[in-house]
XYZ file of C-alpha atoms in Angstrom:
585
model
C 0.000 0.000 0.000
C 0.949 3.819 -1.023
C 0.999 4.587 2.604
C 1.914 8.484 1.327
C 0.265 8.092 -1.642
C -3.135 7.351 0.093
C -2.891 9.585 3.144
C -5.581 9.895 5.685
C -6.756 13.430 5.272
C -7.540 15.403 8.942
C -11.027 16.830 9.588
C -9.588 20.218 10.037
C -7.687 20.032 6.361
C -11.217 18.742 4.893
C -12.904 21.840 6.320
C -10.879 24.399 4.231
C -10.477 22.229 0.964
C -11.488 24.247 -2.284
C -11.194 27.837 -3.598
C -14.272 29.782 -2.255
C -16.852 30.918 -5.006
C -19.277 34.081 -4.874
C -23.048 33.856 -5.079
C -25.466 36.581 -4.852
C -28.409 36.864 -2.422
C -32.011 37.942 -3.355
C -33.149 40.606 -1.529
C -35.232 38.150 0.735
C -32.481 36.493 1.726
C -32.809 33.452 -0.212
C -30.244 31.857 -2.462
C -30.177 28.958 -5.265
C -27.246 26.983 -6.048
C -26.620 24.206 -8.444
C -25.179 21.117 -8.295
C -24.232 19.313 -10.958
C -23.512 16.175 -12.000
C -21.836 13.175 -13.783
C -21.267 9.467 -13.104
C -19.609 6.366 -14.543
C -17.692 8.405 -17.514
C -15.756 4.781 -17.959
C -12.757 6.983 -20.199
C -15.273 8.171 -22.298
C -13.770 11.866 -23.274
C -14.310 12.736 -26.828
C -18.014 11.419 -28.576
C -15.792 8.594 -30.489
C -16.982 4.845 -30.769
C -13.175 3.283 -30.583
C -14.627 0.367 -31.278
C -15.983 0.970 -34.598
C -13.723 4.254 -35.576
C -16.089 6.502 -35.965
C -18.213 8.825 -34.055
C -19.927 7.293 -31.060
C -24.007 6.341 -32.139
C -26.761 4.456 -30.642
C -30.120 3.227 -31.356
C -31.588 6.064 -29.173
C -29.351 8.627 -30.511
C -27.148 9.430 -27.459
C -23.790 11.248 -27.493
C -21.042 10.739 -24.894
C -18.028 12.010 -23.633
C -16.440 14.830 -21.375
C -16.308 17.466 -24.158
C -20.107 17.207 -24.826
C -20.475 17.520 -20.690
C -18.331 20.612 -20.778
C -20.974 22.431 -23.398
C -23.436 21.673 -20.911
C -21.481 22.619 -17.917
C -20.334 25.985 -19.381
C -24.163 26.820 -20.341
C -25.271 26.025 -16.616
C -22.736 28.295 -15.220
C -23.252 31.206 -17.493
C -27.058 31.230 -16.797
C -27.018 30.316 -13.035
C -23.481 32.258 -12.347
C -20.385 30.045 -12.099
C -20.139 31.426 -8.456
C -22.955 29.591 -7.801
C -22.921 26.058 -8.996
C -20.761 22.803 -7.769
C -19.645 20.322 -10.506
C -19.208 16.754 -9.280
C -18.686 13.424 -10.382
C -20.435 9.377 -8.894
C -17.140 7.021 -10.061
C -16.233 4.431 -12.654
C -13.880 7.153 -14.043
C -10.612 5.833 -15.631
C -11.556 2.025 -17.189
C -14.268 1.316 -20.342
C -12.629 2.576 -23.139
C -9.382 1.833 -25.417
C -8.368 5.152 -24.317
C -8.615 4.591 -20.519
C -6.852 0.864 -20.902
C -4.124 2.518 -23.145
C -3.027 5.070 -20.492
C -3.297 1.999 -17.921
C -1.473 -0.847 -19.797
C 0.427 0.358 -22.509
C 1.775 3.525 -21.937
C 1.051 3.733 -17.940
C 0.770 6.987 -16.217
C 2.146 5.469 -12.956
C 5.389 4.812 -14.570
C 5.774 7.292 -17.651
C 4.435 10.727 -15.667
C 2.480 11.338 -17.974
C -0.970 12.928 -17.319
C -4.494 10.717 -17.222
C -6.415 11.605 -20.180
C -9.299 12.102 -17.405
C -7.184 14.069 -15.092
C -6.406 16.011 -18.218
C -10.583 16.666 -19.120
C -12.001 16.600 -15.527
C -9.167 19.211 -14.425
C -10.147 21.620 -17.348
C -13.556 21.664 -17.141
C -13.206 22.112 -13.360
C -14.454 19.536 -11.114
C -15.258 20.349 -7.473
C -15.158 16.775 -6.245
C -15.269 13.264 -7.515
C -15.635 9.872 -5.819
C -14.309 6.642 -6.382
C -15.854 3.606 -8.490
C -15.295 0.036 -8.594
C -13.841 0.332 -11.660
C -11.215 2.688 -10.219
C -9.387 -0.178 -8.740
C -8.868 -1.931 -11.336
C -5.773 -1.488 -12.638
C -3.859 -1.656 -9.265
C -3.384 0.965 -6.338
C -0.330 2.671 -7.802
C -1.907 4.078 -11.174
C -5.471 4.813 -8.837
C -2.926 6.892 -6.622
C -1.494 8.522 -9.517
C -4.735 9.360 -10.968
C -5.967 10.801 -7.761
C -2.939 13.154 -7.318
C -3.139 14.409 -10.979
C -6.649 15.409 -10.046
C -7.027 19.094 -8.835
C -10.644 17.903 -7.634
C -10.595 15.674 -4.297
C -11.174 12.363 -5.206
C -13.639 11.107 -2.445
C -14.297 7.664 -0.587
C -15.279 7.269 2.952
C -16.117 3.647 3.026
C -12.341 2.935 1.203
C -10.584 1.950 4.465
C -7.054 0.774 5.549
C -7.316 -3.177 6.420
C -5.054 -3.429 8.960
C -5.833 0.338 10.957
C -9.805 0.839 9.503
C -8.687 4.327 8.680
C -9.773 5.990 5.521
C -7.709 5.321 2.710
C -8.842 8.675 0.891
C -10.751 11.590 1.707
C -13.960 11.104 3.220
C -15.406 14.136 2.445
C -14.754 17.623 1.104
C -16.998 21.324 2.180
C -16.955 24.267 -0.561
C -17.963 27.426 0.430
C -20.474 30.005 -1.536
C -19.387 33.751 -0.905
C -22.575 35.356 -0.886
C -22.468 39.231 -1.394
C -23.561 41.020 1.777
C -24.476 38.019 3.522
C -23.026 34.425 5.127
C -21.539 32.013 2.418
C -23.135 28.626 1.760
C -21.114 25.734 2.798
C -21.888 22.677 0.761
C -20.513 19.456 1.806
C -19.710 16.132 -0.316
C -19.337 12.683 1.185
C -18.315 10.331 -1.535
C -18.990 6.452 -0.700
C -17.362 3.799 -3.695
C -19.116 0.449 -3.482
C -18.003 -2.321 -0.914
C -18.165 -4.922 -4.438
C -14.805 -4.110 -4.870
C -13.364 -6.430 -2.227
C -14.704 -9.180 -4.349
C -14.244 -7.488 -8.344
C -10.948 -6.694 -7.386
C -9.745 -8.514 -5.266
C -6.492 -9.158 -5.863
C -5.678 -5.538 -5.891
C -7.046 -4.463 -2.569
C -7.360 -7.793 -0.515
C -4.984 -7.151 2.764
C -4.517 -3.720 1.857
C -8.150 -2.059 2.042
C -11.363 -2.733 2.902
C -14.624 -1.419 1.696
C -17.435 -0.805 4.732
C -21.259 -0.385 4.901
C -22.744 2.857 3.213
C -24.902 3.522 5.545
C -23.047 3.031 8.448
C -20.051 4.906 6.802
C -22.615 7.660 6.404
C -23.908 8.241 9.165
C -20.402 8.682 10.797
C -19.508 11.840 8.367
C -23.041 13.315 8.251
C -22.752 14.888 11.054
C -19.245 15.510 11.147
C -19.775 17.554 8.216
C -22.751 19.032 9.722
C -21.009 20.022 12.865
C -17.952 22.013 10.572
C -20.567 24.018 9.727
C -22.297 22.666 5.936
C -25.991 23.837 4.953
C -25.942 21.346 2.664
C -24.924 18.077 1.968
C -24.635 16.230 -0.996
C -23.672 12.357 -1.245
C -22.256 11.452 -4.239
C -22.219 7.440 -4.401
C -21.099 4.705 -6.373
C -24.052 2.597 -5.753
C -27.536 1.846 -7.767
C -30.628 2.649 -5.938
C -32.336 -0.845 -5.402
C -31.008 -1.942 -2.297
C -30.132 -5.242 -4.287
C -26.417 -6.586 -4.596
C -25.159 -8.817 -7.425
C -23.281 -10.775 -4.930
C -24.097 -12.540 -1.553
C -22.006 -13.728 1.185
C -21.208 -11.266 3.945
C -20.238 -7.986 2.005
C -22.171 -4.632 2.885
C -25.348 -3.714 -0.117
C -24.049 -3.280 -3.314
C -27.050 -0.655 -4.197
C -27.678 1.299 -1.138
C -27.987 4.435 -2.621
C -31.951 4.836 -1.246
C -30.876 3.589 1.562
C -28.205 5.979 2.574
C -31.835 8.611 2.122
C -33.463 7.282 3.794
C -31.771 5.995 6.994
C -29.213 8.897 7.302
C -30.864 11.728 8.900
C -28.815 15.265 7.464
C -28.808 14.306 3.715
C -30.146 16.882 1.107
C -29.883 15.090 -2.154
C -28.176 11.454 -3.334
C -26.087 11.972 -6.681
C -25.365 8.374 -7.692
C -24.219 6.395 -10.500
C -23.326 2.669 -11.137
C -26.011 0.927 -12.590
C -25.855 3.002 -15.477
C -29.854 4.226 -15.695
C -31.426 7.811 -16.176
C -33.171 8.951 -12.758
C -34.020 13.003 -13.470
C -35.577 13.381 -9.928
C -36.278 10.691 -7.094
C -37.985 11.788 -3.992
C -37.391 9.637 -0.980
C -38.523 10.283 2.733
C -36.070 10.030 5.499
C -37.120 8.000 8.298
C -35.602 9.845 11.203
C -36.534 13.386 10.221
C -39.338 12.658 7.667
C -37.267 15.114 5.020
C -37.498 14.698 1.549
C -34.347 13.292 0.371
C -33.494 13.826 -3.314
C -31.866 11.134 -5.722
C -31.025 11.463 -9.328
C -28.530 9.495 -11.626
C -27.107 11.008 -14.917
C -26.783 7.169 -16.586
C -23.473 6.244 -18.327
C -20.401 7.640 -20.381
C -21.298 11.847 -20.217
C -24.704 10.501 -21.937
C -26.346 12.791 -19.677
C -25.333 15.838 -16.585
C -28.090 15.896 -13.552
C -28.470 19.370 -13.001
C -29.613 19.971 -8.935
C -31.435 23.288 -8.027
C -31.395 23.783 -4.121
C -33.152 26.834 -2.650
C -31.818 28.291 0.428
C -33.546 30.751 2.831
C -31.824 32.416 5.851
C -33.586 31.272 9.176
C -32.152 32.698 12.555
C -28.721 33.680 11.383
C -28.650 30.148 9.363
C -28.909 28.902 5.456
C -31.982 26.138 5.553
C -32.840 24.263 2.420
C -36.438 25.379 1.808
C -36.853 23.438 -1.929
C -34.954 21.205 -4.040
C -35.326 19.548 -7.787
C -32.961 17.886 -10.385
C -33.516 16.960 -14.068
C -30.791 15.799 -16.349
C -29.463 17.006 -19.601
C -28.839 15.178 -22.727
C -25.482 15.752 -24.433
C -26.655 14.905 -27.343
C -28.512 18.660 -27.707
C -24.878 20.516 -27.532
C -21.903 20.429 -29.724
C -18.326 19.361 -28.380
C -16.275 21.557 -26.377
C -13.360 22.279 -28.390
C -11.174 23.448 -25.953
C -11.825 19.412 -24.558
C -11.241 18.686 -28.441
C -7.889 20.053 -28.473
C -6.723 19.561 -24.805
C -7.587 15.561 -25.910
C -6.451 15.121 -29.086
C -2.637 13.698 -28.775
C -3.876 11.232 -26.643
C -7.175 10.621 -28.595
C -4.675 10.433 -32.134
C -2.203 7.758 -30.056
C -5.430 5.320 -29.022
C -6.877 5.397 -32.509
C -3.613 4.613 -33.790
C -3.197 1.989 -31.754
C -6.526 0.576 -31.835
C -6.361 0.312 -35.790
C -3.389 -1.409 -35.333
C -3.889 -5.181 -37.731
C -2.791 -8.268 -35.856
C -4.095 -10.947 -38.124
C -5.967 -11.958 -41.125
C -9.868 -13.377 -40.494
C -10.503 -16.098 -43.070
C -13.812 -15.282 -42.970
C -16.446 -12.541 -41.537
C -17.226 -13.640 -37.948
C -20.043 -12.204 -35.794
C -21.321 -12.412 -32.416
C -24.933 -11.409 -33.243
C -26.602 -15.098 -32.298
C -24.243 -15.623 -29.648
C -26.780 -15.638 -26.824
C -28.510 -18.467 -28.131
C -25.991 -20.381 -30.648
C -22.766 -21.808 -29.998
C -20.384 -19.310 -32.222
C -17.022 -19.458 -33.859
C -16.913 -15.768 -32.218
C -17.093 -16.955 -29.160
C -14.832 -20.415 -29.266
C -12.280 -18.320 -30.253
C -11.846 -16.965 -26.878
C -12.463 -20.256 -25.812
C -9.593 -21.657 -27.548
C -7.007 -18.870 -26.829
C -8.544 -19.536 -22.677
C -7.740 -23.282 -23.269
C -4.798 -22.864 -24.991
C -3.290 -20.158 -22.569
C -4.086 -22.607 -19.655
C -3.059 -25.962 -20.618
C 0.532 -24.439 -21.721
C 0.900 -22.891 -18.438
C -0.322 -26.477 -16.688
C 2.501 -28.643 -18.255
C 5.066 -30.117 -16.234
C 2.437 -29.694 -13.017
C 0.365 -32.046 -11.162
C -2.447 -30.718 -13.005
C -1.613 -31.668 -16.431
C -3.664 -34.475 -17.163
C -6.557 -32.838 -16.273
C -9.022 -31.911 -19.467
C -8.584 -28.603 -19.534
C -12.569 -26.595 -20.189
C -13.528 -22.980 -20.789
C -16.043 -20.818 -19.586
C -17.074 -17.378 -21.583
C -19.777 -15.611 -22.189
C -21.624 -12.739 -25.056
C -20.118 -9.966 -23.875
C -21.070 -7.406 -26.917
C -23.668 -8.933 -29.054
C -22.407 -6.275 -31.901
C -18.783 -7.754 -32.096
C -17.379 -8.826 -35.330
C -14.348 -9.736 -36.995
C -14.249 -8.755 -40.335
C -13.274 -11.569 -42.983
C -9.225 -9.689 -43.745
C -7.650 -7.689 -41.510
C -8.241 -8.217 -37.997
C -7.446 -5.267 -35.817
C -7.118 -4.713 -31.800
C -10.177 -2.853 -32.081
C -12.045 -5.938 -33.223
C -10.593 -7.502 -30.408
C -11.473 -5.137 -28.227
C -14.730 -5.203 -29.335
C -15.124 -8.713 -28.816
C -13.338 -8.304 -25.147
C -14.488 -5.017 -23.902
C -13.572 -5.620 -19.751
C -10.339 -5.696 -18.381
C -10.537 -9.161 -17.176
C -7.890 -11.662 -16.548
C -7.598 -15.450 -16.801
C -7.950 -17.716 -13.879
C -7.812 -21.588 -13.891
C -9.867 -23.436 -10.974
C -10.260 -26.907 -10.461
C -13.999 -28.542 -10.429
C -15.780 -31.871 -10.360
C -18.261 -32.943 -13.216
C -21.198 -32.093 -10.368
C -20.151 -28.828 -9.695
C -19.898 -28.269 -13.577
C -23.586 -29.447 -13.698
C -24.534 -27.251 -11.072
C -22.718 -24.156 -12.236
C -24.723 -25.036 -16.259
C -27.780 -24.985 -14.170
C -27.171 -21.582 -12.695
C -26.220 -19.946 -15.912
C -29.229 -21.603 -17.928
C -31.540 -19.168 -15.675
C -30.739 -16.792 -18.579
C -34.035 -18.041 -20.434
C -37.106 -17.730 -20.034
C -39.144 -20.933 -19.759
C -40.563 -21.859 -23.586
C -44.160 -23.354 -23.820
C -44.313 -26.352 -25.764
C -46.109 -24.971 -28.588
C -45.153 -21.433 -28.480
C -43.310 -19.288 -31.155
C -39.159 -18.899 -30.772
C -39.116 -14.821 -30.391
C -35.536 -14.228 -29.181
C -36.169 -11.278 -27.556
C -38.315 -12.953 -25.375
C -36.550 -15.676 -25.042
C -33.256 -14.516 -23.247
C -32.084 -12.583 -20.243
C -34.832 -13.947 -18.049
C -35.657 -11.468 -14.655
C -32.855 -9.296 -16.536
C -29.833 -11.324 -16.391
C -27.291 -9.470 -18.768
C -25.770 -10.822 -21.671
C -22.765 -11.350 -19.690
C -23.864 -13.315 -17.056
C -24.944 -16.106 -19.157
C -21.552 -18.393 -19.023
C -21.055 -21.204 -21.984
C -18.587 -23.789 -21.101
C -16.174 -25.423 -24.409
C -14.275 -28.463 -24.028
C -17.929 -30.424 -23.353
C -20.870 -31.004 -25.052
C -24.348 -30.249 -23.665
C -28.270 -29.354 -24.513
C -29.923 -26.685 -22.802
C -33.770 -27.769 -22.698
C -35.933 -24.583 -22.219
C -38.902 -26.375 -21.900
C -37.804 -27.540 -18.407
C -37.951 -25.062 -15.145
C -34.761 -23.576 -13.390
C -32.302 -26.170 -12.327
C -33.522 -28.905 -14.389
C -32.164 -27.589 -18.147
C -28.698 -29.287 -18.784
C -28.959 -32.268 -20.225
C -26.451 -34.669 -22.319
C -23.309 -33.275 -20.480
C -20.476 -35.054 -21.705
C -16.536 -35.379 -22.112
C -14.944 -36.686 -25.193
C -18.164 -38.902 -26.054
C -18.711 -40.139 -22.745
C -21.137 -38.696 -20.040
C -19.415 -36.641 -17.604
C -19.213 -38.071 -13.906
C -20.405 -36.499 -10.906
C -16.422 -36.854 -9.766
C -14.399 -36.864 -12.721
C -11.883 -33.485 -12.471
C -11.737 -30.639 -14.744
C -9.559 -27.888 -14.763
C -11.839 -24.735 -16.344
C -10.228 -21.175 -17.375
C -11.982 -18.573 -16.097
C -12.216 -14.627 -15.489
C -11.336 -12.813 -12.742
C -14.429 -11.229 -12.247
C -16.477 -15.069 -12.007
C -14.106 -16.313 -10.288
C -14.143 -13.891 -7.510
C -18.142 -13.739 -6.800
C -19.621 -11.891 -9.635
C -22.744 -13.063 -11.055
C -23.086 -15.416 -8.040
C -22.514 -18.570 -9.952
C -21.681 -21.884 -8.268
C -18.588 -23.079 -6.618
C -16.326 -21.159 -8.452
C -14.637 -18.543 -5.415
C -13.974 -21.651 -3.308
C -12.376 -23.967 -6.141
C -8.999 -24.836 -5.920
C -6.753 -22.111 -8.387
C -4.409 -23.349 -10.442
C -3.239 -20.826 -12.851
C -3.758 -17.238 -12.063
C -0.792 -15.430 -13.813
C -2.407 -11.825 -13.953
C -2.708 -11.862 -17.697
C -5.143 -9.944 -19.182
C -7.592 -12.239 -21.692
C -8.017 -9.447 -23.861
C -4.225 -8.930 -24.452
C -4.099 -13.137 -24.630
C -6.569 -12.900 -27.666
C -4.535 -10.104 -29.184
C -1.250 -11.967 -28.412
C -2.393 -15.459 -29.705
C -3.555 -14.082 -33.166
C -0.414 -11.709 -33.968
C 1.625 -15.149 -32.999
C -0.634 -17.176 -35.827
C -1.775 -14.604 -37.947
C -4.398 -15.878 -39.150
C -8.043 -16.813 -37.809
C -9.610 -19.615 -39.390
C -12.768 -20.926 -37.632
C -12.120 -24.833 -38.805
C -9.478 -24.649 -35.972
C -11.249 -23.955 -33.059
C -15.169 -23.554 -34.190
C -17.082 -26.628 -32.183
C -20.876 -26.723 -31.876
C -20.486 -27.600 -27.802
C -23.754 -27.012 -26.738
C -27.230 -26.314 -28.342
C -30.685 -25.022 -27.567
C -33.458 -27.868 -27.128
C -37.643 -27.877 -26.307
C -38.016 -31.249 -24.860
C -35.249 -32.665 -26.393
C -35.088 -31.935 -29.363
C -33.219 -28.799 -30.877
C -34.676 -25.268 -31.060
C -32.574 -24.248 -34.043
């Protein structure tokens, strides 16, 4: 751990943090500021689709980036005043995009000193505080601690604790204050809480170093600290959805305890969150201490849109109150870019596109991942067979190398395609998009069954005489794409005639059916390996490979080495679709 790097910032320090602004009382004494705000930006800068080299699109027409925020932000602060409104940020900040992972991996800020292309955007357009994602950890502490020093905004997160001391491992919180012409300032406060998911998503960056605690809890500890230093309003920006759900059981704190934190944390104006990526303009929730009227809103994904918060202050006995609140949220997609973003960006922007153009090996034919929900495709076995591959090379000469070696993968981008020529990182990138990296674990044929049965909950049940519509047919009770696991190496049916639990049936190794205590070794990601999705078995398998390479570089590696994809060496028909038994396709 950066013990330096990651310094425990004092109360007093936290009182005086930013550069006071100037507002401007009514003659009633009342005053509106603005808050506004952004969450899970995942690199997303410019309004470029790196992915498909051009500029970024989608079927409802929405733009993204920090350059389209900035138009936005610059319009709310000439019509409101700039001395008057707060610009913050929810997390997920510096991983999604080729531009992000190129400033990570390839040309590392941590070790070249060169700036973050999001330290570069945020600090221009003038963020007043930020706080900490999931996604923030994972590329390691050191390049997170750079990042967070290049920032001229605090980066926040109370809940990020030491392990060993329970200490915060970043700022809690940060207070800016208002000058108000003829009158006392406003003092807003921030308390940023990240999401306690990390100690499973990433855990083998922060595991013995930090620990991630209850929002709540962690809330209603600095509440009133920042209360007591004297805020008349406070603000919590979280990384953490609204439903009070989590993706992930076991004995970790709520993964989306957004409405929670309103509404069990008495001294809480409004809730700016992010992380599950949705559109909330305005969300009213009642506190149950003080029966307040708590505020919520959530600006969705990638600078699609800015939440824009209006609070109303009136002076009551020598003190600011809030006396009315509302948010909406702006889509970028009205504005043009910000070309002072344009040009601040563009080196960095010009080095990623270069890079991801960059040809690493000749497709023999056009490959897509369009049916890959619902067919086994080439697409898809060919990260199966670089997994495989990757794994059984790194088993030989170990106790484990007899073992059949399996692979587990799912549809991560159902838009993915590699064109029949020249392959290019972007295409595999495309195909990839998360920074994961490959883990091998050990299981028995039983626990494979079981872990089959838990990702077949992915379709809905099929009548026996009812119409295949495939939009109705997948991502049952809204399991994503990605959460729907297909295993190479075996052969299997997946009967979606039968109820949850009773869908896999043929399973077999080689020809022969699999038994309940024959051994597999089975490469898998990080992320399902360590608890996410929930599946089966998996975080308490033995590991037997876990070499910290990334599976999207692996794919990029293995097909530069051969130069050539050709899907009659590695495209296998594993598993198939059936309605009582026999096949749906």
């Amino acid at each position: 751990m950066h013990s330096k790097k990651l310094a425990v910032v004092g109360v007093a320090t936290l009182a005086a943090l930013a550069a006071p602004a100037v507002a401007h009382a009514s003659p009633d004494t009342s005053v509106t500021v603005t808050v506004m705000g952004t969450s899970d930006l995942h690199g997303n800068t410019l309004n470029w689709d790196y992915f498909k080299n051009t500029k970024f699109t989608d079927s409802k027409g929405n733009d993204v980036g920090l350059a389209k925020v900035s138009t936005l932000v610059n319009k709310i602060r000439a019509e409101r005043g700039a001395d008057r409104t707060l610009l913050f940020d929810s997390g997920d900040t510096i991983q999604g995009t080729p531009l992000a992972y190129y400033y990570a991996k390839m040309e590392p800020v941590d070790e070249t000193g060169g700036l973050h292309p999001m330290a570069r955007a945020m600090n221009a357009i003038g963020y007043d505080a930020v706080t900490l994602g999931n996604h923030e950890f994972n590329y390691g502490l050191p390049l997170l601690a750079t990042w967070v020093r290049q920032m001229k905004a605090p980066v926040l997160g109370a809940n990020a604790v030491h392990a060993r001391t329970g200490l915060p491992a970043y700022r809690p919180f940060t207070i800016k204050t208002m000058k108000i012409k003829g009158e006392k300032p406003v003092r807003v406060g921030v308390l940023g809480l990240t999401n306690p998911g990390v100690a499973i998503w990433d855990k083998a960056n922060v595991e013995g170093r930090l620990r991630f605690t209850d929002l709540v809890k962690s809330a209603r500890k600095w509440v009133p600290v920042i209360r007591g230093l004297g805020a008349d309003v406070v603000v919590v920006t979280a990384h953490a959805g609204d439903s009070g759900m989590s993706s992930y059981g076991g004995d970790l704190p709520v993964e989306n305890a957004s409405a929670m934190v309103a509404e069990e944390v008495p001294g809480v104006d409004a809730v700016l969150f992010g992380h599950a990526h949705n559109e909330v303009a305005q969300k009213f929730v009642t506190n149950k201490a003080t029966g307040r009227q708590v505020l919520l809103t959530e600006p969705a994904k990638w600078g699609q849109r800015l939440s824009v918060i209006d609070f109303q202050l009136t002076k009551k006995r020598g003190k600011w109150a809030v006396t009315g609140k509302s948010s909406t949220t702006l889509n970028t997609n009205t504005v043009d870019e910000d070309p002072k973003i344009v040009a601040l960006m563009k080196e960095q922007h010009d080095t990623t596109v270069k890079y991801v153009n960059t040809v690493v090996a000749q497709s023999k034919e056009q490959l897509s991942a369009a049916e890959s929900p619902y067919k086994d495709t080439p697409i898809l076995d060919y990260i199966q067979k670089v997994q495989t591959e990757t794994v059984r090379k790194a088993l030989e000469g170990t106790a484990d190398a007899s073992l059949p070696v399996l692979s587990i993968s799912a549809p991560f981008s159902r838009s993915a395609t590699f064109p029949a020529g020249p392959v290019s990182v972007r295409d595999m990138a495309g195909l990839y998009i998360y920074d994961n990296t490959l883990m091998a674990v050990k299981l028995t044929g039983a626990q494979l069954k079981d872990y089959l049965e838990y990702s077949a909950r992915y379709y809905n049940q099929l009548a026996p005489d009812a119409p295949v519509d495939l939009a109705a047919l997948t991502n049952a009770n809204g399991t994503p794409d990605y959460n729907y696991d297909q295993l190479s190496g075996v052969t299997y049916d997946v009967d979606v005639a039968k109820p949850v639990g009773l869908r896999i049936a043929g399973l077999s190794y080689q020809g022969q059916p699999v038994a309940a205590d024959q051994q597999f070794v089975v490469a898998i990601n990080n992320y399902r390996q360590s608890g996410g999705g929930g599946f089966p078995h998996v975080t308490t398998a033995p590991v037997v490979y876990n070499a910290q390479v990334e599976i999207r570089q692996a794919l990029i590696d293995y097909a530069t080495a051969t130069g050539v994809i050709d899907p009659a060496g590695f495209a296998e028909a594993g598993w198939k679709l059936t309605r009582d038994g026999k096949p749906l396709f």
